[in-house]
PDB file of C-alpha atoms in Angstrom:
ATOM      1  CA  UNK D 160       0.000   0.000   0.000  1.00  0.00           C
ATOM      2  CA  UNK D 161       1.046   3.339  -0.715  1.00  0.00           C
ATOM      3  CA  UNK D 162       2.781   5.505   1.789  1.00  0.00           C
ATOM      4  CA  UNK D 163       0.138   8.356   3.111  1.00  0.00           C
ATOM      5  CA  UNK D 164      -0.513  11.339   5.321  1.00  0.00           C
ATOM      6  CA  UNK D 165      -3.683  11.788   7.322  1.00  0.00           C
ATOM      7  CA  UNK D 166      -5.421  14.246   5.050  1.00  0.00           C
ATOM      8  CA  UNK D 167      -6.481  12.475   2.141  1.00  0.00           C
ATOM      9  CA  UNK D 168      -6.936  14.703  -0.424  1.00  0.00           C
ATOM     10  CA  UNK D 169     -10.728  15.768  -0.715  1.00  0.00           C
ATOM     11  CA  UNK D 170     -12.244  15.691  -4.240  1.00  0.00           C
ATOM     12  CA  UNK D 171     -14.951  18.167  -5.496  1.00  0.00           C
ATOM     13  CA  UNK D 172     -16.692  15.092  -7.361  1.00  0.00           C
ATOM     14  CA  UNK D 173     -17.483  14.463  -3.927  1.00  0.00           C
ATOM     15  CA  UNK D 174     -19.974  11.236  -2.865  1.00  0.00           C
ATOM     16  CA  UNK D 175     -22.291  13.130  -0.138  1.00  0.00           C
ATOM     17  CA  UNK D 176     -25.179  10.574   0.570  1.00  0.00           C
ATOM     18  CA  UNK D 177     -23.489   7.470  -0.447  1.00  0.00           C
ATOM     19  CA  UNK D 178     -23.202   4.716   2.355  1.00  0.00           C
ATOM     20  CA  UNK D 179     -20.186   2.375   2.210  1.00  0.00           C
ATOM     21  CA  UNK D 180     -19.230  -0.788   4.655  1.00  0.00           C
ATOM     22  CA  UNK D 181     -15.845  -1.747   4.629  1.00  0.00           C
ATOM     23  CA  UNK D 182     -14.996  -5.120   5.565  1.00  0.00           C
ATOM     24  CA  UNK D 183     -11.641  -5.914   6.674  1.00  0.00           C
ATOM     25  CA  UNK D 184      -9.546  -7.524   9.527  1.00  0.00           C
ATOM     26  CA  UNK D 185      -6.353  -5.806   9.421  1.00  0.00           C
ATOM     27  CA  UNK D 186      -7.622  -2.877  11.399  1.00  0.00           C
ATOM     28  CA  UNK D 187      -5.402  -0.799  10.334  1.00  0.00           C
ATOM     29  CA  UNK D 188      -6.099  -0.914   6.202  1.00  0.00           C
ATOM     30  CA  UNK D 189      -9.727  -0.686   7.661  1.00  0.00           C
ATOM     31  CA  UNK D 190      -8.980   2.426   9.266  1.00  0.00           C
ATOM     32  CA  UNK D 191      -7.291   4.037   6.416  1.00  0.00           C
ATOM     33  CA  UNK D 192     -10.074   3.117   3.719  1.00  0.00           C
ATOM     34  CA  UNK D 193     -12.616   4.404   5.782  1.00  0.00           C
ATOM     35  CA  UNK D 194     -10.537   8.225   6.261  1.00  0.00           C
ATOM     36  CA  UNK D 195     -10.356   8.282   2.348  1.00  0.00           C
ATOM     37  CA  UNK D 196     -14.052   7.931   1.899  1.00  0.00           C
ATOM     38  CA  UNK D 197     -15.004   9.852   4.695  1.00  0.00           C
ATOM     39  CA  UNK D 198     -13.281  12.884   3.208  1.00  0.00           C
ATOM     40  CA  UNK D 199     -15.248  12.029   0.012  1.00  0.00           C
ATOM     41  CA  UNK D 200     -18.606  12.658   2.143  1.00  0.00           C
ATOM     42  CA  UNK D 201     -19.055   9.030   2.047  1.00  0.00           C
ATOM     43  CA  UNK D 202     -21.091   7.696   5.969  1.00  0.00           C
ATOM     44  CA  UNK D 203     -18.573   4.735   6.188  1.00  0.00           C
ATOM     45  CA  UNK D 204     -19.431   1.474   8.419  1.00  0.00           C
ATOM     46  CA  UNK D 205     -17.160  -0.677   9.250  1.00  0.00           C
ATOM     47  CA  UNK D 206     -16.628  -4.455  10.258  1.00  0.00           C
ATOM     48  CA  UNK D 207     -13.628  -6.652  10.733  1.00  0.00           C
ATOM     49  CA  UNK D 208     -15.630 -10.083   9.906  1.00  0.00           C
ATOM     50  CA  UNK D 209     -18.005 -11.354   7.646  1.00  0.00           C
ATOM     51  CA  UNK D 210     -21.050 -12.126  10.384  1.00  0.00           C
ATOM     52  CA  UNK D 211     -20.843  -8.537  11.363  1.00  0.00           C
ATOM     53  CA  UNK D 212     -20.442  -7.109   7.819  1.00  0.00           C
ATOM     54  CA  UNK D 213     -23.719  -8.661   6.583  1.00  0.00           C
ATOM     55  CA  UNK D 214     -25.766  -7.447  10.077  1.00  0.00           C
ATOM     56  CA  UNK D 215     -24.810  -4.217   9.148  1.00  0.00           C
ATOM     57  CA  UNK D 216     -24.968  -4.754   5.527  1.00  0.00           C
ATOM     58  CA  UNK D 217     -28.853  -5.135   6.276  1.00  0.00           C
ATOM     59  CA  UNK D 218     -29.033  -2.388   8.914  1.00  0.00           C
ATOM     60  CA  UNK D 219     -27.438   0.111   6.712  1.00  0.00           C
ATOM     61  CA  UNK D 220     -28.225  -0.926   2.940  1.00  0.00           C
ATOM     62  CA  UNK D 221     -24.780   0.555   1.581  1.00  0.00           C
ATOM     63  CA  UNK D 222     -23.961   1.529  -1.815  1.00  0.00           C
ATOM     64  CA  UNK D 223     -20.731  -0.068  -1.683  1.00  0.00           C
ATOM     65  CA  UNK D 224     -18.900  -2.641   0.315  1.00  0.00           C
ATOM     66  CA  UNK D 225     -15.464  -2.916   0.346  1.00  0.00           C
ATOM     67  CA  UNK D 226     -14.661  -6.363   1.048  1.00  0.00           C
ATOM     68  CA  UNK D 227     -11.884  -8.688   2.028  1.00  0.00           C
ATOM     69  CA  UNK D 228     -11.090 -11.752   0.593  1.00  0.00           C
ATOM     70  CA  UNK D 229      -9.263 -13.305   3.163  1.00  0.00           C
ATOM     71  CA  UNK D 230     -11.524 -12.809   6.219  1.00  0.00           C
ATOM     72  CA  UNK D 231     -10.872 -15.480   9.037  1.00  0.00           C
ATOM     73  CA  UNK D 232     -13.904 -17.584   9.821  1.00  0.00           C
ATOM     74  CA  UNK D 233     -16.821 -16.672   7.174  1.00  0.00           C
ATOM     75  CA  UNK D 234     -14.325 -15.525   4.308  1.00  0.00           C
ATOM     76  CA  UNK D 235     -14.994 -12.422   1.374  1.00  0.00           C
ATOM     77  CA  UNK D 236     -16.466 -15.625  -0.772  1.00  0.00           C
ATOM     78  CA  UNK D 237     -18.966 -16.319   2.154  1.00  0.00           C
ATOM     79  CA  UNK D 238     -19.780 -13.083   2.551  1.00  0.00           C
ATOM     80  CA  UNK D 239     -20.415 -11.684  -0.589  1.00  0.00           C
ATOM     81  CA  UNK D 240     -22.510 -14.811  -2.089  1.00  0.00           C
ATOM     82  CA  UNK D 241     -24.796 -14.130   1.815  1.00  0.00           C
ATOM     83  CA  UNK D 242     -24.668 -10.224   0.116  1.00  0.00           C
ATOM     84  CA  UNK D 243     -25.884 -10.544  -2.912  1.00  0.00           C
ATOM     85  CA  UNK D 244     -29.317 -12.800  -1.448  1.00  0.00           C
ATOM     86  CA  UNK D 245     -30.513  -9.424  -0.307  1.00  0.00           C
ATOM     87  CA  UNK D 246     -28.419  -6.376  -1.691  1.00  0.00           C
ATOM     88  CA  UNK D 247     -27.401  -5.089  -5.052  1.00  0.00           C
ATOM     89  CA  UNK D 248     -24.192  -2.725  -3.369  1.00  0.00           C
ATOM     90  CA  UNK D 249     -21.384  -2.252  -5.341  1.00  0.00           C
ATOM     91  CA  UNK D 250     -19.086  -5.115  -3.947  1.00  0.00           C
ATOM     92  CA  UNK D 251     -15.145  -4.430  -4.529  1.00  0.00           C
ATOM     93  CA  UNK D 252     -12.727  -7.413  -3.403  1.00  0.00           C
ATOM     94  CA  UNK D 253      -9.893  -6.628  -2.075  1.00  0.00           C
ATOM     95  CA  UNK D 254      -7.553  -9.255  -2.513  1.00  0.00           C
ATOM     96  CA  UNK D 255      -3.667  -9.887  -1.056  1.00  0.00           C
ATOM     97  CA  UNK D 256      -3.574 -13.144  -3.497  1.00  0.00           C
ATOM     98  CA  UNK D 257      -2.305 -12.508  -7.022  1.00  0.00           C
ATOM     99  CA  UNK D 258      -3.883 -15.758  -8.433  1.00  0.00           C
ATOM    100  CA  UNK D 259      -6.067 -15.633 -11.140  1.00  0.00           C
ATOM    101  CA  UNK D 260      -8.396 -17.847 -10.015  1.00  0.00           C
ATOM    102  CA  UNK D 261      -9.110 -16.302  -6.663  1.00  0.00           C
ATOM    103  CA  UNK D 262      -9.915 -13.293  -8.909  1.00  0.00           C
ATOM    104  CA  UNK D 263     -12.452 -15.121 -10.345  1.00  0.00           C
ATOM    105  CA  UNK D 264     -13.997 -17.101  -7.619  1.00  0.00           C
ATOM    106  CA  UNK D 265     -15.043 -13.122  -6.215  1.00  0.00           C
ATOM    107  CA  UNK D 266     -16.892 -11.923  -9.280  1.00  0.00           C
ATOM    108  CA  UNK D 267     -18.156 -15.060  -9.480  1.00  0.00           C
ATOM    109  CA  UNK D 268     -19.909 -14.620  -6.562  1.00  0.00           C
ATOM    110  CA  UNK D 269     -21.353 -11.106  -7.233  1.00  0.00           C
ATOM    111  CA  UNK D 270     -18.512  -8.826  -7.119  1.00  0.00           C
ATOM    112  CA  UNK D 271     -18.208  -6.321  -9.089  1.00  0.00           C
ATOM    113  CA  UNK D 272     -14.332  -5.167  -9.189  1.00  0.00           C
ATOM    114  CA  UNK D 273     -11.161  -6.298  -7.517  1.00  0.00           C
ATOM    115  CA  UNK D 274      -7.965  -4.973  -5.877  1.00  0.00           C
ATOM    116  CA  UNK D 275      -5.308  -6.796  -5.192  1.00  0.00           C
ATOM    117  CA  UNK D 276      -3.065  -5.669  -2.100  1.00  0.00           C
ATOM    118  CA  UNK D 277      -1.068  -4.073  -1.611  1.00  0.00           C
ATOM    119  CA  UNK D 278      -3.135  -0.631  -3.167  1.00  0.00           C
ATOM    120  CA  UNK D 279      -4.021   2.711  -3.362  1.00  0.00           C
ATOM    121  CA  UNK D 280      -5.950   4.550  -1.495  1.00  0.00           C
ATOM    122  CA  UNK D 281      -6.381   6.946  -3.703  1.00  0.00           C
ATOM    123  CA  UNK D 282      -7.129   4.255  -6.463  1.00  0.00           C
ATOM    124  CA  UNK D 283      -9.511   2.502  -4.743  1.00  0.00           C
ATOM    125  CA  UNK D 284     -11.598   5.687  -3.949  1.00  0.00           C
ATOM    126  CA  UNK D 285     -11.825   6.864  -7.647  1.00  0.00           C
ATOM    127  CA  UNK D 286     -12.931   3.446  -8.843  1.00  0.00           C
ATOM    128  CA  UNK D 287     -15.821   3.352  -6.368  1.00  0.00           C
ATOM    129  CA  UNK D 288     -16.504   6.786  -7.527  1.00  0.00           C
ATOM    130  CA  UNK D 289     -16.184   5.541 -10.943  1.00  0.00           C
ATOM    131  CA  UNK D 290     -18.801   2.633 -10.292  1.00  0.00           C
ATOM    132  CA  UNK D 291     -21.227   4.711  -8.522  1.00  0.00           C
ATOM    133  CA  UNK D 292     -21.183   7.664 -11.644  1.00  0.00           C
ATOM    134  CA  UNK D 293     -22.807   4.641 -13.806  1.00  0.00           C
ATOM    135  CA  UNK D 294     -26.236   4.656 -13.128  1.00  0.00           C
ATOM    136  CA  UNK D 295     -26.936   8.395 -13.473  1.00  0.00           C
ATOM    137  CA  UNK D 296     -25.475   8.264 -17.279  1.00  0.00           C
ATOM    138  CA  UNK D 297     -26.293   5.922 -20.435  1.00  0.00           C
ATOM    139  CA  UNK D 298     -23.742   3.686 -20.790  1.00  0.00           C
ATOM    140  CA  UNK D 299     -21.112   5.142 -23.828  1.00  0.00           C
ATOM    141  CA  UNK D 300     -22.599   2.777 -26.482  1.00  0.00           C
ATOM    142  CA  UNK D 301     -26.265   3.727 -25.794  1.00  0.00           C
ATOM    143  CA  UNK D 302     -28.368   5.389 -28.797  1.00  0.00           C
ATOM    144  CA  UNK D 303     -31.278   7.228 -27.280  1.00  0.00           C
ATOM    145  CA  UNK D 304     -34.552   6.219 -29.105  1.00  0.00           C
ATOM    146  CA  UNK D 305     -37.514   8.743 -27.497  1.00  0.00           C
ATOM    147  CA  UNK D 306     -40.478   6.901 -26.326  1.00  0.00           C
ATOM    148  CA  UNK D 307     -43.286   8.452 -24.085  1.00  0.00           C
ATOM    149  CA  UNK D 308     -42.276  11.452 -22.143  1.00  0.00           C
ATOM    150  CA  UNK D 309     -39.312  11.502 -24.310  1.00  0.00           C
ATOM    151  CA  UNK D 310     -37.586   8.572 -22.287  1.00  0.00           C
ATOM    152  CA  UNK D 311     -35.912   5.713 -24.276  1.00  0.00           C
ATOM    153  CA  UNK D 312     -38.508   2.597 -25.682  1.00  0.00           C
ATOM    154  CA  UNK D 313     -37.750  -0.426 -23.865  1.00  0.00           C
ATOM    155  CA  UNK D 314     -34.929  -2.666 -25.970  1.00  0.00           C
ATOM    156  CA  UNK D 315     -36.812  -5.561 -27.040  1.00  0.00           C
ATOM    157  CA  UNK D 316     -35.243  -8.844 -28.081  1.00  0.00           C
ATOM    158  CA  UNK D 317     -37.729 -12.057 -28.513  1.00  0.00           C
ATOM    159  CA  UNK D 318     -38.994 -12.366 -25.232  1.00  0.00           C
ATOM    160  CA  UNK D 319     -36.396 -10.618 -23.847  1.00  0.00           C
ATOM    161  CA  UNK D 320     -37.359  -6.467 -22.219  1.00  0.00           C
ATOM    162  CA  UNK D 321     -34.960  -4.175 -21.334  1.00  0.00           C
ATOM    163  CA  UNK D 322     -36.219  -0.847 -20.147  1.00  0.00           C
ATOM    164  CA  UNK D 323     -32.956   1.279 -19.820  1.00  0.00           C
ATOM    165  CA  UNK D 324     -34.535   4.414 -18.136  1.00  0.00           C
ATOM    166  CA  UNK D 325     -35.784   2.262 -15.619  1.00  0.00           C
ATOM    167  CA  UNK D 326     -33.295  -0.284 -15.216  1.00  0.00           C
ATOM    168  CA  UNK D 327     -35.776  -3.270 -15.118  1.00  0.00           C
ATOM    169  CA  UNK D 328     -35.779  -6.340 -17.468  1.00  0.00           C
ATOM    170  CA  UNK D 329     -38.047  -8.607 -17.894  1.00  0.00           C
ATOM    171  CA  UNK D 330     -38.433 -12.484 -19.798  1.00  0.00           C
ATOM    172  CA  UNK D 331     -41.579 -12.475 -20.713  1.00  0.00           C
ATOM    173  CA  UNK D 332     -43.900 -11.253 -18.109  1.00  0.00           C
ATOM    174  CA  UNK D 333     -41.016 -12.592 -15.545  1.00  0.00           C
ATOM    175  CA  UNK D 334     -38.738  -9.913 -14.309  1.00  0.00           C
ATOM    176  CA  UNK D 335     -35.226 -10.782 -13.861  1.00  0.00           C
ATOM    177  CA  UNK D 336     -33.167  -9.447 -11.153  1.00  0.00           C
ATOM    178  CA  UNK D 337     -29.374  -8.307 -11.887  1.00  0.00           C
ATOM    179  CA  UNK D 338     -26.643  -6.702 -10.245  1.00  0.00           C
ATOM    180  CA  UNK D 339     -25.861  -3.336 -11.744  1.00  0.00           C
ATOM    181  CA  UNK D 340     -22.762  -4.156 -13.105  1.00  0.00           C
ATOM    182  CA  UNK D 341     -24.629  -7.225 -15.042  1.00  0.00           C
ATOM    183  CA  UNK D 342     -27.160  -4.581 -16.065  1.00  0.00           C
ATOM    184  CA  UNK D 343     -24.802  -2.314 -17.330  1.00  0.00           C
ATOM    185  CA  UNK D 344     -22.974  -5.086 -19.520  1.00  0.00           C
ATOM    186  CA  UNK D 345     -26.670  -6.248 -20.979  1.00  0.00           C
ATOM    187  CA  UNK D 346     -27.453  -2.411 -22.137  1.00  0.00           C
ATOM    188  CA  UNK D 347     -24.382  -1.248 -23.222  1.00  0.00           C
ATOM    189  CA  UNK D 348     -24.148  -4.795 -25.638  1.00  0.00           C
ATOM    190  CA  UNK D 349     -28.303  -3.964 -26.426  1.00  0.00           C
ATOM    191  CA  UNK D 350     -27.378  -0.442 -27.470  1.00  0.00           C
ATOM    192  CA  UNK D 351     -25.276  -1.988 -29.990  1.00  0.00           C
ATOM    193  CA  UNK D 352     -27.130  -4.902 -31.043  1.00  0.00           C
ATOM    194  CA  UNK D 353     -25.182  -5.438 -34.321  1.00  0.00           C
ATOM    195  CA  UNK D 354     -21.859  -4.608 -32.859  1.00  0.00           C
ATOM    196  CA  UNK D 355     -19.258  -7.278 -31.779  1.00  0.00           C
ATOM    197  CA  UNK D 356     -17.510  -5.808 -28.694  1.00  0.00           C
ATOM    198  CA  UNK D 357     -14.193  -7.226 -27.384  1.00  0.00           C
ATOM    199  CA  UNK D 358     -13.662  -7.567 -23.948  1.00  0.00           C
ATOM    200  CA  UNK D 359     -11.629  -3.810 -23.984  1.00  0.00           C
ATOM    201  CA  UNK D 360     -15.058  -2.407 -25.239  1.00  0.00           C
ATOM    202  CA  UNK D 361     -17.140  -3.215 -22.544  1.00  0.00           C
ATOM    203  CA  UNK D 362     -14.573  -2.594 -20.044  1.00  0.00           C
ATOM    204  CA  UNK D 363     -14.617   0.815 -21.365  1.00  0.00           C
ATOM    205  CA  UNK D 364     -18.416   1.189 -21.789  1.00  0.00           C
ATOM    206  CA  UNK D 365     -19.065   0.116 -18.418  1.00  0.00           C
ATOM    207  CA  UNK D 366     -16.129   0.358 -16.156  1.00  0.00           C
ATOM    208  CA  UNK D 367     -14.263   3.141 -17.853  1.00  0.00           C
ATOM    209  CA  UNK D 368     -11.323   3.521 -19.397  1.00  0.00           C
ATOM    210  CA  UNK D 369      -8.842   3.721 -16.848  1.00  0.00           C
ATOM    211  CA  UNK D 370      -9.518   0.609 -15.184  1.00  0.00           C
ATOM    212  CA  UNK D 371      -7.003  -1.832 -15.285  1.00  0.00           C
ATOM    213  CA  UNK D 372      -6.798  -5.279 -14.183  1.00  0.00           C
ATOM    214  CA  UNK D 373      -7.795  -8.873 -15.408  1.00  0.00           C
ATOM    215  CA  UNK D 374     -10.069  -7.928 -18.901  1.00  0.00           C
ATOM    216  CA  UNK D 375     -11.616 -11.839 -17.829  1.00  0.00           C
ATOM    217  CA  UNK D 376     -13.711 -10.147 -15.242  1.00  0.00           C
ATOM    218  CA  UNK D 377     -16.064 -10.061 -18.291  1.00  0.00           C
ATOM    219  CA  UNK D 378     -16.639 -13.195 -19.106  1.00  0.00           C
ATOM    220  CA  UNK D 379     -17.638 -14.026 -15.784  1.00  0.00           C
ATOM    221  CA  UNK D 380     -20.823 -11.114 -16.204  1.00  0.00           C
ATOM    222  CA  UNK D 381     -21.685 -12.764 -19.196  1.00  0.00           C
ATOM    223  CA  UNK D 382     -22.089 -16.033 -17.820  1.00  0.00           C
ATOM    224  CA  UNK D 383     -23.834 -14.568 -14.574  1.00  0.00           C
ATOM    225  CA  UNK D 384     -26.156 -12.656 -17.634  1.00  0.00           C
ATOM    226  CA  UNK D 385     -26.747 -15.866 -19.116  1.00  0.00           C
ATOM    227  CA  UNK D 386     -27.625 -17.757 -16.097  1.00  0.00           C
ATOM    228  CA  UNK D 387     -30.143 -15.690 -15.208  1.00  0.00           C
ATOM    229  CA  UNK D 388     -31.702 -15.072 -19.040  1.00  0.00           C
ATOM    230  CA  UNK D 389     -31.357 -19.120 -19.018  1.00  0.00           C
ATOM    231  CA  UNK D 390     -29.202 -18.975 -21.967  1.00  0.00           C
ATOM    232  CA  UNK D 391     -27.757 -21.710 -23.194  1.00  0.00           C
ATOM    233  CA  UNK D 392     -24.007 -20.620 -23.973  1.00  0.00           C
ATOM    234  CA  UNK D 393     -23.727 -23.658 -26.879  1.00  0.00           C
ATOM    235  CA  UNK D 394     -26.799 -22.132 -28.452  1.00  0.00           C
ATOM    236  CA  UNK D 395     -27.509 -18.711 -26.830  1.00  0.00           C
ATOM    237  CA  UNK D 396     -30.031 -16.366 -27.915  1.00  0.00           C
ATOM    238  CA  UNK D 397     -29.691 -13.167 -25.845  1.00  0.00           C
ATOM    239  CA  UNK D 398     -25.659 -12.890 -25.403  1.00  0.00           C
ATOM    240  CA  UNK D 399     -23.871 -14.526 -28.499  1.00  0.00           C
ATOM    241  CA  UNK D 400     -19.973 -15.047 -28.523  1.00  0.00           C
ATOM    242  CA  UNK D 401     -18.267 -13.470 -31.906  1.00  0.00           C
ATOM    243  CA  UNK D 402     -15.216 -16.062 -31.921  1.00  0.00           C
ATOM    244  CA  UNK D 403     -11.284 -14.363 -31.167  1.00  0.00           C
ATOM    245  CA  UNK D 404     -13.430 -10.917 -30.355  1.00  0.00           C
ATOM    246  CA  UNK D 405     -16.232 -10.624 -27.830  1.00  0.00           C
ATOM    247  CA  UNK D 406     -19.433 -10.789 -27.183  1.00  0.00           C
ATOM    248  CA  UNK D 407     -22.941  -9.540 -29.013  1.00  0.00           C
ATOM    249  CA  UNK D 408     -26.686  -9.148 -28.624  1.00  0.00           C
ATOM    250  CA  UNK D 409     -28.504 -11.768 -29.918  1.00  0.00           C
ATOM    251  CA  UNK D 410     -31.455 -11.275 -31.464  1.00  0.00           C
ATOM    252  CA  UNK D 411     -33.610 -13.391 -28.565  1.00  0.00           C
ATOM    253  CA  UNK D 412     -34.593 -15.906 -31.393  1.00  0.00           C
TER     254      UNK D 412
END
C-alpha cells in the first residue's frame, strides 16, 4: 500500500449521501479506507468479519462494500454470495492473493471489481466513484430512441425487455433481477445490437477507461447474464460469442 498522510486529499466530485461498509480484519487498512471515503462525504461502516459485515450490511443498505477476501472464519467468498441474497451494493474485493483464479472465484460470486493488495488509497476511492457515476449516465454505447415522455422505448429482443430508463428487465412477463454491473454489460451490448464488442469495449463502456486489471472479469458477467436469461451458452439467444473478439446481442430468437 502506498505511503500516506492523514489528510487524504478531498475531491470536489465528492460522494455526499453514499453509504459504504468496509470489511476488513487488518484494522489498520480498515482504518485508512474508511478516512479516504469519509473525506469524500461518504457515511462509512465498518466491520472486521463477515457475520458482522452482513448485520450491518442489512441495517445500513450501503452503496458499496469494500470487502476482504481473506476474512478469518466466514471468508470475502462467504460473505459476498450471503450479500448478494438481499443487496445489489457495489461489492469491490480486495484481494492480497495474485492468483487468477481467486480473482475469479469473487466476481463469481457477485462482485463487481477487484484490488489486489497491496493498493491505493487513492485508487480505490476513484474506482468506487467511478462505479457509482454509472447509473446516473447511459452507458457510452447507448443510442437514445424517445419513447413516451421523451424517455428511451424499452430494448426488445424475442422475449427478452430491457427498459434502460428504468433499469428493469423482464423475460416475458417474468422480471429478472441483476446486479448493476450485469445490467450495465446487458445495455451497453443492447445499445449496440449489431456490434461485436471485445472484452476492452465493454470494459470501457461500463467500467471506464482507466480501469485496469484482469479484462476476464467479463466473461464471468456474461455467464452470470446468461444464467439468469437461461441462456444456453452452446446455443444462446440473448448474449452470443463473436469467436477471437467478444461478445454480441442476440437477437432473442
Amino acid at each position: 500500500m502506498e505511503t500516506m498522510d492523514n489528510t487524504p486529499p478531498h475531491s470536489p466530485d465528492s460522494a455526499a449521501g453514499y453509504r459504504a461498509l468496509v470489511v476488513d480484519d487488518e484494522r489498520p487498512l480498515a482504518a485508512v479506507v474508511a478516512s479516504y471515503l469519509e473525506r469524500e462525504h461518504f457515511e462509512v461502516a465498518v466491520a472486521y468479519n463477515g457475520v458482522d459485515a452482513l448485520t450491518l450490511a442489512r441495517e445500513i443498505d450501503p452503496d458499496v462494500v469494500v470487502l476482504d477476501l481473506g476474512l478469518p472464519g466466514m471468508d470475502g467468498i462467504e460473505v459476498c454470495r450471503a450479500l448478494r441474497t438481499f443487496s445489489d451494493a457495489y461489492v469491490v474485493m480486495l484481494t492480497a492473493r495474485n492468483a487468477e483464479m481467486d480473482t475469479i472465484i469473487g466476481l463469481s460470486v457477485g462482485a463487481d471489481d477487484y484490488v489486489t493488495k497491496p493498493f491505493s488509497p487513492r485508487e480505490l476511492v476513484a474506482r468506487i466513484r467511478a462505479m457509482l457515476r454509472r447509473p446516473r449516465k447511459a452507458p457510452v454505447y447507448e443510442i437514445p430512441s424517445p419513447g413516451r415522455g421523451g424517455e428511451e422505448a424499452p430494448r426488445v429482443f424475442g422475449a427478452l425487455r430491457i427498459d434502460v430508463a428504468g433499469r428493469e428487465v423482464c423475460l416475458g412477463e417474468q422480471p429478472v433481477v441483476l446486479t448493476r454491473t450485469e445490467f450495465d454489460v446487458l445495455a451497453a451490448l443492447s445499445a449496440r445490437p449489431g456490434m461485436a464488442f471485445s472484452r476492452r469495449q465493454l470494459i470501457e463502456a461500463v467500467w471506464g477507461e482507466s480501469w485496469v486489471g484482469n479484462e476476464h472479469l467479463v466473461d464471468v458477467h456474461v455467464g452470470h447474464l446468461r444464467r439468469k436469461l437461461g441462456d444456453d451458452p452452446a446455443a444462446p439467444r440473448y448474449v452470443t460469442t463473436v469467436r477471437g473478439i467478444g461478445y454480441r446481442m442476440g437477437t432473442g430468437q
